[in-house]
CSV table of C-alpha atoms and ligand atoms in Angstrom, one decimal:
chain,number,residue,atom,x,y,z
A,1,UNK,CA,-0.2,0.5,-0.1
A,2,UNK,CA,1.0,3.2,-0.9
A,3,UNK,CA,-1.3,5.6,1.2
A,4,UNK,CA,-1.6,9.1,1.5
A,5,UNK,CA,-3.0,10.4,4.6
A,6,UNK,CA,-5.2,13.3,5.2
A,7,UNK,CA,-5.1,15.3,8.8
A,8,UNK,CA,-2.5,12.6,9.6
A,9,UNK,CA,-1.2,14.8,12.2
A,10,UNK,CA,-4.4,15.1,14.1
A,11,UNK,CA,-5.4,12.8,17.0
A,12,UNK,CA,-7.2,9.3,15.3
A,13,UNK,CA,-4.4,10.1,12.0
A,14,UNK,CA,-1.1,9.9,13.8
A,15,UNK,CA,-2.5,7.0,15.6
A,16,UNK,CA,-3.5,4.8,12.4
A,17,UNK,CA,0.2,6.3,10.2
A,18,UNK,CA,1.5,4.6,13.3
A,19,UNK,CA,-0.6,1.2,13.1
A,20,UNK,CA,0.2,1.8,9.0
A,21,UNK,CA,3.7,1.5,9.5
A,22,UNK,CA,3.8,-1.1,11.9
A,23,UNK,CA,1.7,-3.4,10.0
A,24,UNK,CA,4.3,-3.0,6.5
A,25,UNK,CA,3.5,0.3,4.7
A,26,UNK,CA,4.7,1.0,1.6
A,27,UNK,CA,5.0,4.3,2.0
A,28,UNK,CA,2.6,6.7,4.1
A,29,UNK,CA,2.9,10.3,3.3
A,30,UNK,CA,0.6,12.8,5.7
A,31,UNK,CA,-0.9,16.1,4.0
A,32,UNK,CA,-2.1,18.1,7.6
A,33,UNK,CA,-2.9,22.4,7.2
A,34,UNK,CA,-1.5,21.5,11.2
A,35,UNK,CA,-4.6,23.7,12.5
A,36,UNK,CA,-4.7,24.6,16.0
A,37,UNK,CA,-5.7,21.0,16.0
A,38,UNK,CA,-2.6,19.3,14.8
A,39,UNK,CA,0.2,18.8,15.9
A,40,UNK,CA,4.2,17.2,15.0
A,41,UNK,CA,4.8,16.3,17.7
A,42,UNK,CA,2.0,13.7,17.9
A,43,UNK,CA,3.8,12.4,14.5
A,44,UNK,CA,8.2,12.5,16.5
A,45,UNK,CA,7.6,8.5,17.0
A,46,UNK,CA,7.3,7.3,13.0
A,47,UNK,CA,9.5,10.3,12.3
A,48,UNK,CA,12.8,9.1,11.2
A,49,UNK,CA,11.0,6.0,9.2
A,50,UNK,CA,11.8,6.5,5.4
A,51,UNK,CA,8.4,4.9,4.4
A,52,UNK,CA,7.0,8.2,5.8
A,53,UNK,CA,6.9,11.9,4.9
A,54,UNK,CA,4.7,14.8,6.3
A,55,UNK,CA,3.6,17.4,3.7
A,56,UNK,CA,2.2,20.8,5.6
A,57,UNK,CA,-0.7,21.7,3.5
A,58,UNK,CA,-4.6,22.1,3.2
A,59,UNK,CA,-7.3,19.5,1.3
A,60,UNK,CA,-8.6,22.6,0.1
A,61,UNK,CA,-5.5,22.5,-2.6
A,62,UNK,CA,-6.5,20.5,-5.3
A,63,UNK,CA,-3.0,20.6,-7.4
A,64,UNK,CA,-1.1,19.6,-4.2
A,65,UNK,CA,-2.9,16.8,-4.1
A,66,UNK,CA,-2.8,15.5,-7.4
A,67,UNK,CA,0.9,16.4,-7.8
A,68,UNK,CA,1.4,14.5,-4.2
A,69,UNK,CA,-1.1,11.0,-6.0
A,70,UNK,CA,1.5,11.3,-9.2
A,71,UNK,CA,4.9,12.2,-7.6
A,72,UNK,CA,5.0,9.6,-4.8
A,73,UNK,CA,2.6,6.9,-7.1
A,74,UNK,CA,0.3,6.3,-4.9
A,75,UNK,CA,-2.6,4.1,-5.1
A,76,UNK,CA,-4.6,4.7,-1.7
A,77,UNK,CA,-6.4,7.5,-0.5
A,78,UNK,CA,-7.4,8.2,3.8
A,79,UNK,CA,-9.3,10.7,3.9
A,80,UNK,CA,-9.7,12.4,7.7
A,81,UNK,CA,-8.5,15.7,7.5
A,82,UNK,CA,-12.2,17.8,9.3
A,83,UNK,CA,-12.4,20.4,11.7
A,84,UNK,CA,-13.5,17.9,14.3
A,85,UNK,CA,-15.3,19.3,16.9
A,86,UNK,CA,-19.0,19.7,17.4
A,87,UNK,CA,-18.7,23.1,20.1
A,88,UNK,CA,-16.6,24.4,17.3
A,89,UNK,CA,-19.1,24.3,15.0
A,90,UNK,CA,-21.9,25.7,16.3
A,91,UNK,CA,-19.5,28.8,17.3
A,92,UNK,CA,-18.6,29.0,13.5
A,93,UNK,CA,-20.0,26.1,10.9
A,94,UNK,CA,-17.9,28.6,7.5
A,95,UNK,CA,-15.2,27.0,8.5
A,96,UNK,CA,-16.6,23.0,8.6
A,97,UNK,CA,-18.1,23.3,5.3
A,98,UNK,CA,-15.2,24.7,3.7
A,99,UNK,CA,-12.8,21.9,5.1
A,100,UNK,CA,-15.3,19.0,5.1
A,101,UNK,CA,-17.6,19.4,2.5
A,102,UNK,CA,-15.3,21.5,-0.6
A,103,UNK,CA,-12.2,19.9,1.4
A,104,UNK,CA,-13.9,16.4,0.1
A,105,UNK,CA,-15.0,17.8,-3.2
A,106,UNK,CA,-11.6,18.6,-3.8
A,107,UNK,CA,-10.1,14.8,-2.4
A,108,UNK,CA,-12.6,13.2,-4.5
A,109,UNK,CA,-11.4,14.9,-7.5
A,110,UNK,CA,-7.9,14.9,-7.4
A,111,UNK,CA,-8.7,11.8,-7.4
A,112,UNK,CA,-10.7,10.9,-10.3
A,113,UNK,CA,-7.6,13.3,-12.2
A,114,UNK,CA,-4.7,11.3,-11.1
A,115,UNK,CA,-6.8,7.9,-12.5
A,116,UNK,CA,-7.5,9.2,-15.4
A,117,UNK,CA,-3.7,9.9,-15.6
A,118,UNK,CA,-2.4,6.6,-14.7
A,119,UNK,CA,-5.0,4.3,-16.3
A,120,UNK,CA,-3.3,1.2,-14.6
A,121,UNK,CA,-3.8,1.9,-11.0
A,122,UNK,CA,-8.0,1.1,-11.7
A,123,UNK,CA,-7.6,-1.9,-10.1
A,124,UNK,CA,-5.9,-1.4,-7.3
A,125,UNK,CA,-6.8,2.3,-6.6
A,126,UNK,CA,-8.8,2.7,-2.9
A,127,UNK,CA,-10.1,6.7,-1.9
A,128,UNK,CA,-11.5,6.2,2.3
A,129,UNK,CA,-13.4,8.2,3.9
A,130,UNK,CA,-13.2,8.9,7.8
A,131,UNK,CA,-16.8,9.3,9.0
A,132,UNK,CA,-18.7,8.9,12.0
A,133,UNK,CA,-21.5,8.2,13.8
A,134,UNK,CA,-22.9,11.7,14.4
A,135,UNK,CA,-24.2,11.7,10.6
A,136,UNK,CA,-27.6,9.3,11.8
A,137,UNK,CA,-28.8,11.9,14.5
A,138,UNK,CA,-29.7,10.4,18.3
A,139,UNK,CA,-31.1,7.2,19.7
A,140,UNK,CA,-34.2,7.2,21.7
A,141,UNK,CA,-32.4,4.9,24.7
A,142,UNK,CA,-34.0,1.3,23.8
A,143,UNK,CA,-33.9,2.4,19.6
A,144,UNK,CA,-31.7,-0.1,17.9
A,145,UNK,CA,-27.7,0.6,17.6
A,146,UNK,CA,-27.3,3.0,14.5
A,147,UNK,CA,-26.2,0.0,11.2
A,148,UNK,CA,-25.5,1.0,7.8
A,149,UNK,CA,-28.6,0.9,6.9
A,150,UNK,CA,-29.6,3.6,9.2
A,151,UNK,CA,-30.9,6.5,7.2
A,152,UNK,CA,-29.0,10.0,7.6
A,153,UNK,CA,-30.2,12.7,10.3
A,154,UNK,CA,-27.3,14.9,11.1
A,155,UNK,CA,-28.0,17.5,13.8
A,156,UNK,CA,-24.9,19.8,14.8
A,157,UNK,CA,-23.5,21.2,12.0
A,158,UNK,CA,-19.9,19.8,12.4
A,159,UNK,CA,-22.4,15.8,11.2
A,160,UNK,CA,-24.4,18.0,8.5
A,161,UNK,CA,-21.2,18.7,6.9
A,162,UNK,CA,-19.8,15.1,8.0
A,163,UNK,CA,-23.0,13.6,6.8
A,164,UNK,CA,-22.7,16.1,2.8
A,165,UNK,CA,-19.6,14.9,2.7
A,166,UNK,CA,-20.2,11.2,2.7
A,167,UNK,CA,-23.1,12.4,0.1
A,168,UNK,CA,-20.5,13.1,-2.4
A,169,UNK,CA,-17.8,10.5,-1.0
A,170,UNK,CA,-21.5,7.8,-3.1
A,171,UNK,CA,-22.3,10.1,-5.8
A,172,UNK,CA,-17.9,9.8,-6.7
A,173,UNK,CA,-18.4,6.3,-6.6
A,174,UNK,CA,-22.0,5.6,-8.3
A,175,UNK,CA,-21.4,8.0,-11.3
A,176,UNK,CA,-17.8,8.1,-11.8
A,177,UNK,CA,-16.8,4.5,-11.0
A,178,UNK,CA,-14.0,5.7,-8.0
A,179,UNK,CA,-13.5,2.7,-5.7
A,180,UNK,CA,-14.7,4.8,-2.3
A,181,UNK,CA,-15.4,3.7,1.2
A,182,UNK,CA,-16.5,5.0,4.4
A,183,UNK,CA,-16.1,3.8,7.5
A,184,UNK,CA,-18.8,5.7,10.3
A,185,UNK,CA,-16.9,5.5,13.6
A,186,UNK,CA,-18.1,6.1,17.5
A,187,UNK,CA,-16.3,8.2,19.4
A,188,UNK,CA,-13.1,7.4,20.2
A,189,UNK,CA,-10.0,7.9,23.0
A,190,UNK,CA,-6.6,7.5,23.6
A,191,UNK,CA,-3.5,9.1,23.0
A,192,UNK,CA,-2.5,12.1,21.5
A,193,UNK,CA,-6.6,13.6,21.8
A,194,UNK,CA,-6.4,16.9,21.6
A,195,UNK,CA,-8.2,18.4,25.3
A,196,UNK,CA,-11.4,20.2,23.7
A,197,UNK,CA,-13.4,16.8,23.7
A,198,UNK,CA,-14.5,15.1,27.1
A,199,UNK,CA,-11.6,12.5,27.8
A,200,UNK,CA,-8.7,14.8,28.3
A,201,UNK,CA,-10.5,17.9,28.9
A,202,UNK,CA,-11.3,16.1,32.3
A,203,UNK,CA,-8.0,14.4,32.4
A,204,UNK,CA,-6.5,18.0,31.8
A,205,UNK,CA,-9.2,19.9,33.2
A,206,UNK,CA,-8.7,17.5,36.8
A,207,UNK,CA,-5.0,18.1,37.5
A,208,UNK,CA,-4.9,21.5,36.9
A,209,UNK,CA,-7.7,22.1,40.0
A,210,UNK,CA,-9.7,23.3,37.7
A,211,UNK,CA,-14.2,22.1,36.8
A,212,UNK,CA,-15.1,19.2,35.1
A,213,UNK,CA,-17.7,20.9,32.8
A,214,UNK,CA,-20.7,18.4,33.0
A,215,UNK,CA,-23.3,19.6,29.8
A,216,UNK,CA,-26.4,19.1,31.1
A,217,UNK,CA,-27.8,16.5,33.2
A,218,UNK,CA,-24.4,14.1,32.1
A,219,UNK,CA,-26.9,11.1,30.9
A,220,UNK,CA,-25.9,11.6,27.6
A,221,UNK,CA,-24.2,8.0,25.8
A,222,UNK,CA,-21.4,7.2,23.3
A,223,UNK,CA,-20.0,4.4,22.5
A,224,UNK,CA,-16.6,4.6,22.8
A,225,UNK,CA,-13.9,2.8,21.0
A,226,UNK,CA,-9.9,3.1,21.8
A,227,UNK,CA,-8.5,4.6,18.9
A,228,UNK,CA,-5.7,2.1,18.1
A,229,UNK,CA,-9.0,-0.6,17.1
A,230,UNK,CA,-10.1,1.9,15.2
A,231,UNK,CA,-6.8,2.3,13.3
A,232,UNK,CA,-6.7,-1.4,12.6
A,233,UNK,CA,-10.4,-1.5,11.4
A,234,UNK,CA,-9.6,1.9,8.7
A,235,UNK,CA,-6.6,-0.5,7.6
A,236,UNK,CA,-8.8,-3.7,7.6
A,237,UNK,CA,-11.4,-1.5,5.3
A,238,UNK,CA,-8.5,-0.4,2.8
A,239,UNK,CA,-7.6,-3.7,2.3
A,240,UNK,CA,-10.7,-6.3,2.7
A,241,UNK,CA,-13.5,-3.8,2.1
A,242,UNK,CA,-16.0,-4.0,-0.2
A,243,UNK,CA,-16.0,-0.7,-3.6
A,244,UNK,CA,-19.0,1.6,-2.9
A,245,UNK,CA,-19.5,0.4,0.9
A,246,UNK,CA,-20.3,1.8,4.5
A,247,UNK,CA,-19.0,0.1,7.7
A,248,UNK,CA,-19.9,1.1,10.8
A,249,UNK,CA,-17.5,1.2,13.2
A,250,UNK,CA,-18.2,1.0,17.1
A,251,UNK,CA,-16.2,0.3,21.2
A,252,UNK,CA,-19.6,-1.6,22.0
A,253,UNK,CA,-19.0,0.3,24.9
A,254,UNK,CA,-22.1,2.6,25.6
A,255,UNK,CA,-21.4,4.6,28.2
A,256,UNK,CA,-22.9,8.1,29.9
A,257,UNK,CA,-20.7,10.9,30.2
A,258,UNK,CA,-21.0,10.8,34.2
A,259,UNK,CA,-20.1,7.6,33.7
A,260,UNK,CA,-17.4,8.5,32.5
A,261,UNK,CA,-16.1,11.8,34.1
A,262,UNK,CA,-16.4,9.4,37.1
A,263,UNK,CA,-14.4,6.5,36.1
A,264,UNK,CA,-11.8,9.2,35.4
A,265,UNK,CA,-11.5,10.9,38.7
A,266,UNK,CA,-11.4,6.9,39.9
A,267,UNK,CA,-8.6,6.5,38.4
A,268,UNK,CA,-6.6,9.5,39.0
A,269,UNK,CA,-7.4,9.3,42.0
A,270,UNK,CA,-5.8,5.7,42.3
A,271,UNK,CA,-2.6,7.1,40.1
A,272,UNK,CA,-2.2,10.2,41.1
A,273,UNK,CA,-4.1,11.5,44.3
A,274,UNK,CA,-5.4,14.7,45.0
A,275,UNK,CA,-3.9,16.0,48.8
A,276,UNK,CA,-7.2,15.5,50.0
A,277,UNK,CA,-10.3,14.0,49.4
A,278,UNK,CA,-11.3,13.3,45.7
A,279,UNK,CA,-11.5,14.4,42.2
A,280,UNK,CA,-14.9,13.8,41.8
A,281,UNK,CA,-15.4,16.9,43.8
A,282,UNK,CA,-14.7,18.7,40.7
A,283,UNK,CA,-17.1,17.8,38.6
A,284,UNK,CA,-19.5,20.1,38.1
A,285,UNK,CA,-22.8,20.8,35.6
A,286,UNK,CA,-23.1,23.6,33.2
A,287,UNK,CA,-24.7,24.6,30.3
A,288,UNK,CA,-26.1,21.9,27.9
A,289,UNK,CA,-24.1,22.4,24.2
A,290,UNK,CA,-27.3,23.4,21.7
A,291,UNK,CA,-29.2,20.7,19.7
A,292,UNK,CA,-26.9,17.4,22.1
A,293,UNK,CA,-27.3,14.3,20.8
A,294,UNK,CA,-28.7,12.1,23.3
A,295,UNK,CA,-27.2,8.4,22.2
A,296,UNK,CA,-25.0,7.7,19.9
A,297,UNK,CA,-24.9,3.5,19.5
A,298,UNK,CA,-23.2,1.3,16.9
A,299,UNK,CA,-24.1,-1.9,15.8
A,300,UNK,CA,-20.8,-2.9,14.6
A,301,UNK,CA,-21.8,-6.9,13.4
A,302,UNK,CA,-21.1,-6.3,9.8
A,303,UNK,CA,-17.9,-5.5,9.7
A,304,UNK,CA,-16.6,-8.6,12.2
A,305,UNK,CA,-18.6,-11.1,9.7
A,306,UNK,CA,-17.7,-9.5,7.1
A,307,UNK,CA,-14.1,-8.6,7.2
A,308,UNK,CA,-13.0,-10.5,10.5
A,309,UNK,CA,-12.4,-6.6,12.4
A,310,UNK,CA,-13.9,-6.2,16.4
A,311,UNK,CA,-12.8,-4.1,19.0
A,312,UNK,CA,-10.0,-5.8,20.9
A,313,UNK,CA,-9.9,-3.3,23.8
A,314,UNK,CA,-12.6,-2.3,27.0
A,315,UNK,CA,-13.3,1.1,27.7
A,316,UNK,CA,-11.8,-0.5,31.6
A,317,UNK,CA,-8.8,-1.4,30.3
A,318,UNK,CA,-8.9,1.6,27.1
A,319,UNK,CA,-9.5,4.6,29.6
A,320,UNK,CA,-7.1,2.8,31.9
A,321,UNK,CA,-3.9,2.6,29.5
A,322,UNK,CA,-5.5,6.6,28.4
A,323,UNK,CA,-5.2,7.8,31.8
A,324,UNK,CA,-1.7,6.4,32.5
A,325,UNK,CA,-0.3,8.2,29.1
A,326,UNK,CA,-1.9,11.6,29.5
A,327,UNK,CA,-0.1,10.9,33.4
A,328,UNK,CA,3.4,10.1,31.4
A,329,UNK,CA,2.9,13.1,28.6
A,330,UNK,CA,2.8,16.1,30.9
A,331,UNK,CA,4.9,18.0,27.9
A,332,UNK,CA,2.7,17.6,25.2
A,333,UNK,CA,-0.6,18.7,27.2
A,334,UNK,CA,1.6,21.8,28.1
A,335,UNK,CA,2.4,22.3,24.8
A,336,UNK,CA,-0.6,22.1,23.7
A,337,UNK,CA,-2.8,24.0,26.1
A,338,UNK,CA,-1.1,27.6,25.7
A,339,UNK,CA,-1.8,30.2,23.4
A,340,UNK,CA,-5.1,30.0,21.4
A,341,UNK,CA,-5.6,26.8,23.6
A,342,UNK,CA,-6.6,29.5,26.8
A,343,UNK,CA,-8.6,31.8,24.3
A,344,UNK,CA,-11.0,29.0,23.5
A,345,UNK,CA,-12.0,27.4,26.8
A,346,UNK,CA,-12.2,31.2,27.9
A,347,UNK,CA,-14.8,31.3,25.5
A,348,UNK,CA,-16.5,27.9,25.9
A,349,UNK,CA,-17.2,27.7,29.3
A,350,UNK,CA,-17.3,31.5,29.9
B,401,NAD,P1,-8.1,16.4,15.0
B,401,NAD,O1,-9.3,17.0,15.0
B,401,NAD,O2,-7.6,15.8,16.4
B,401,NAD,O3,-6.9,16.2,13.5
B,401,NAD,C1,-7.8,17.1,12.3
B,401,NAD,C2,-6.6,17.0,11.3
B,401,NAD,O4,-7.1,17.7,10.4
B,401,NAD,C3,-5.2,17.6,12.3
B,401,NAD,O5,-4.4,17.4,12.1
B,401,NAD,C4,-5.6,19.1,11.7
B,401,NAD,O6,-4.6,20.5,11.1
B,401,NAD,C5,-5.6,18.5,10.6
B,401,NAD,N1,-6.7,19.5,9.5
B,401,NAD,C6,-8.3,20.0,9.7
B,401,NAD,N2,-8.3,21.0,8.2
B,401,NAD,C7,-7.3,20.2,7.6
B,401,NAD,C8,-7.1,20.9,5.6
B,401,NAD,N3,-7.7,22.1,5.2
B,401,NAD,N4,-6.3,20.1,5.1
B,401,NAD,C9,-5.6,19.5,5.7
B,401,NAD,N5,-5.4,18.7,7.2
B,401,NAD,C10,-6.5,19.2,7.6
B,401,NAD,O7,-9.9,15.0,14.2
B,401,NAD,P2,-9.6,13.3,15.1
B,401,NAD,O8,-10.5,13.7,16.2
B,401,NAD,O9,-8.5,13.0,15.0
B,401,NAD,O10,-10.8,13.0,13.6
B,401,NAD,C11,-10.5,12.6,12.9
B,401,NAD,C12,-11.6,12.1,11.2
B,401,NAD,O11,-12.1,11.1,12.1
B,401,NAD,C13,-12.0,13.4,11.1
B,401,NAD,O12,-12.7,13.1,10.0
B,401,NAD,C14,-13.4,13.3,12.0
B,401,NAD,O13,-14.4,13.7,11.5
B,401,NAD,C15,-13.8,11.7,12.6
B,401,NAD,N6,-14.1,10.9,13.4
B,401,NAD,C16,-13.6,11.4,14.9
B,401,NAD,C17,-13.6,10.2,16.0
B,401,NAD,C18,-13.8,11.4,16.6
B,401,NAD,O14,-13.9,10.8,18.0
B,401,NAD,N7,-12.0,12.0,17.0
B,401,NAD,C19,-15.1,9.7,15.6
B,401,NAD,C20,-15.5,9.4,14.3
B,401,NAD,C21,-15.4,10.4,13.4
B,402,DAU,O1,-19.4,9.9,17.1
B,402,DAU,C1,-17.8,10.2,17.2
B,402,DAU,C2,-18.2,11.7,17.5
B,402,DAU,O2,-17.4,12.0,19.1
B,402,DAU,C3,-16.4,12.5,16.3
B,402,DAU,O3,-17.5,12.7,14.6
B,402,DAU,C4,-16.3,13.5,16.8
B,402,DAU,O4,-15.4,14.6,16.0
B,402,DAU,C5,-15.8,13.8,18.2
B,402,DAU,O5,-15.3,15.0,18.4
B,402,DAU,C6,-16.9,12.7,19.1
B,402,DAU,O6,-17.9,14.1,19.0
B,402,DAU,P1,-18.5,14.4,20.8
B,402,DAU,O7,-19.3,15.5,20.2
B,402,DAU,O8,-19.4,13.2,21.2
B,402,DAU,O9,-16.9,14.2,21.9
B,402,DAU,P2,-17.2,15.3,22.5
B,402,DAU,O10,-15.7,15.0,23.3
B,402,DAU,O11,-17.2,16.9,22.6
B,402,DAU,O12,-18.3,14.9,23.6
B,402,DAU,C7,-18.4,13.7,24.2
B,402,DAU,C8,-19.6,13.9,25.2
B,402,DAU,O13,-19.6,15.0,26.0
B,402,DAU,C9,-20.6,14.7,24.6
B,402,DAU,O14,-22.0,14.6,24.4
B,402,DAU,C10,-20.7,16.0,25.0
B,402,DAU,C11,-20.1,15.6,26.4
B,402,DAU,N1,-19.7,17.1,26.8
B,402,DAU,C12,-18.8,17.3,26.0
B,402,DAU,C13,-17.6,18.2,26.6
B,402,DAU,C14,-16.1,18.7,25.8
B,402,DAU,C15,-19.2,17.4,27.9
B,402,DAU,O15,-20.2,17.1,29.3
B,402,DAU,N2,-18.1,19.0,28.7
B,402,DAU,C16,-17.2,19.2,28.1
B,402,DAU,O16,-17.0,20.1,28.4
């Protein structure tokens, strides 16, 4: 596999790149615009590998993408580059449409042009769009889990932009015969996640003696997947997925937000106790997110049955590894929580 990974300096991208190189990829080229969420430190573990190359640039730059595909003789694309944070999409939706929708359009067009210029790649070329379960909307407590056939009903600007991108990918397969696949994944957690998302935010705030903000009543449910399992799922889809298909990917670990935050507090009490009392005392209920989806859950039986992938880690195992990683990587947290990060937190949690 000679692959272009967009968004490879972000959370999932960096974990995916490490997985690809550890599992025999011939060439891995990362294209990343290094927005606030992209961080070259996430790629330090792979930077010395001669099969790896980093290019700073945007997926909106179709010429750059086309040149990279040609110069590096790439036969695979995984599009992970995106604006990914729901709360930011509520405050400023435009960047989400630009990057997630127009950016995907440019990636598809660059891929199509690449194949026209290199018809010998036709049987081999594969394009994977890394999407989200949020495109399906919100579940009631007793609703069946999301599956590949669940109708799209996105509720946030972020989810709507990801849904629009998925529709483009589908159309480029149906209309132009591009070999595309889409993965719709549930909430990831693990090393290198930017501390605007619930789990790393709570770990960081807990250690800084700050409130642990729970939106609304904290009874919203997410289906948590350890990021290394997601990376393995993406590689599996690229290797064995069928053209034009979508795959629902999940952790089979539904938890309420309050449960997740309580578990993090207990782990911190064990591994980095406060001078007195529990981190649970820092929990603070704050104003709910507008349009907050109540429950996400994925039925991942199709990818298990057809491609042989299933999550390998329990939530208990994954969350302990995650907490320990953040405890061991104080420098990483310090570097990403300076400057613009402080402005975001001040505005969002004012
Ligand atoms: P992230 O925000 O950590 O990383 C996104 C990366 O994309 C960053 O490195 C950023 O610099 C880069 N980027 C942004 N705009 C770009 C552009 N125009 N050109 C090139 N690079 C650009 O996001 P993440 O959590 O790693 O998510 C990766 C992908 O997976 C996204 O498409 C997201 O929608 C999807 N996803 C995320 C989750 C999750 O729980 N985090 C779950 C399902 C799907
Ligand atoms: O489901 C997949 C999606 O998961 C991905 O597509 C998104 O890119 C990713 O950001 C994530 O979206 P969520 O909105 O579910 O993740 P977030 O970490 O922002 O929030 C998780 C839950 O915790 C959600 O119900 C909102 C809540 N929350 C979040 C923050 C940041 C809080 O209660 N307090 C907070 O401060």
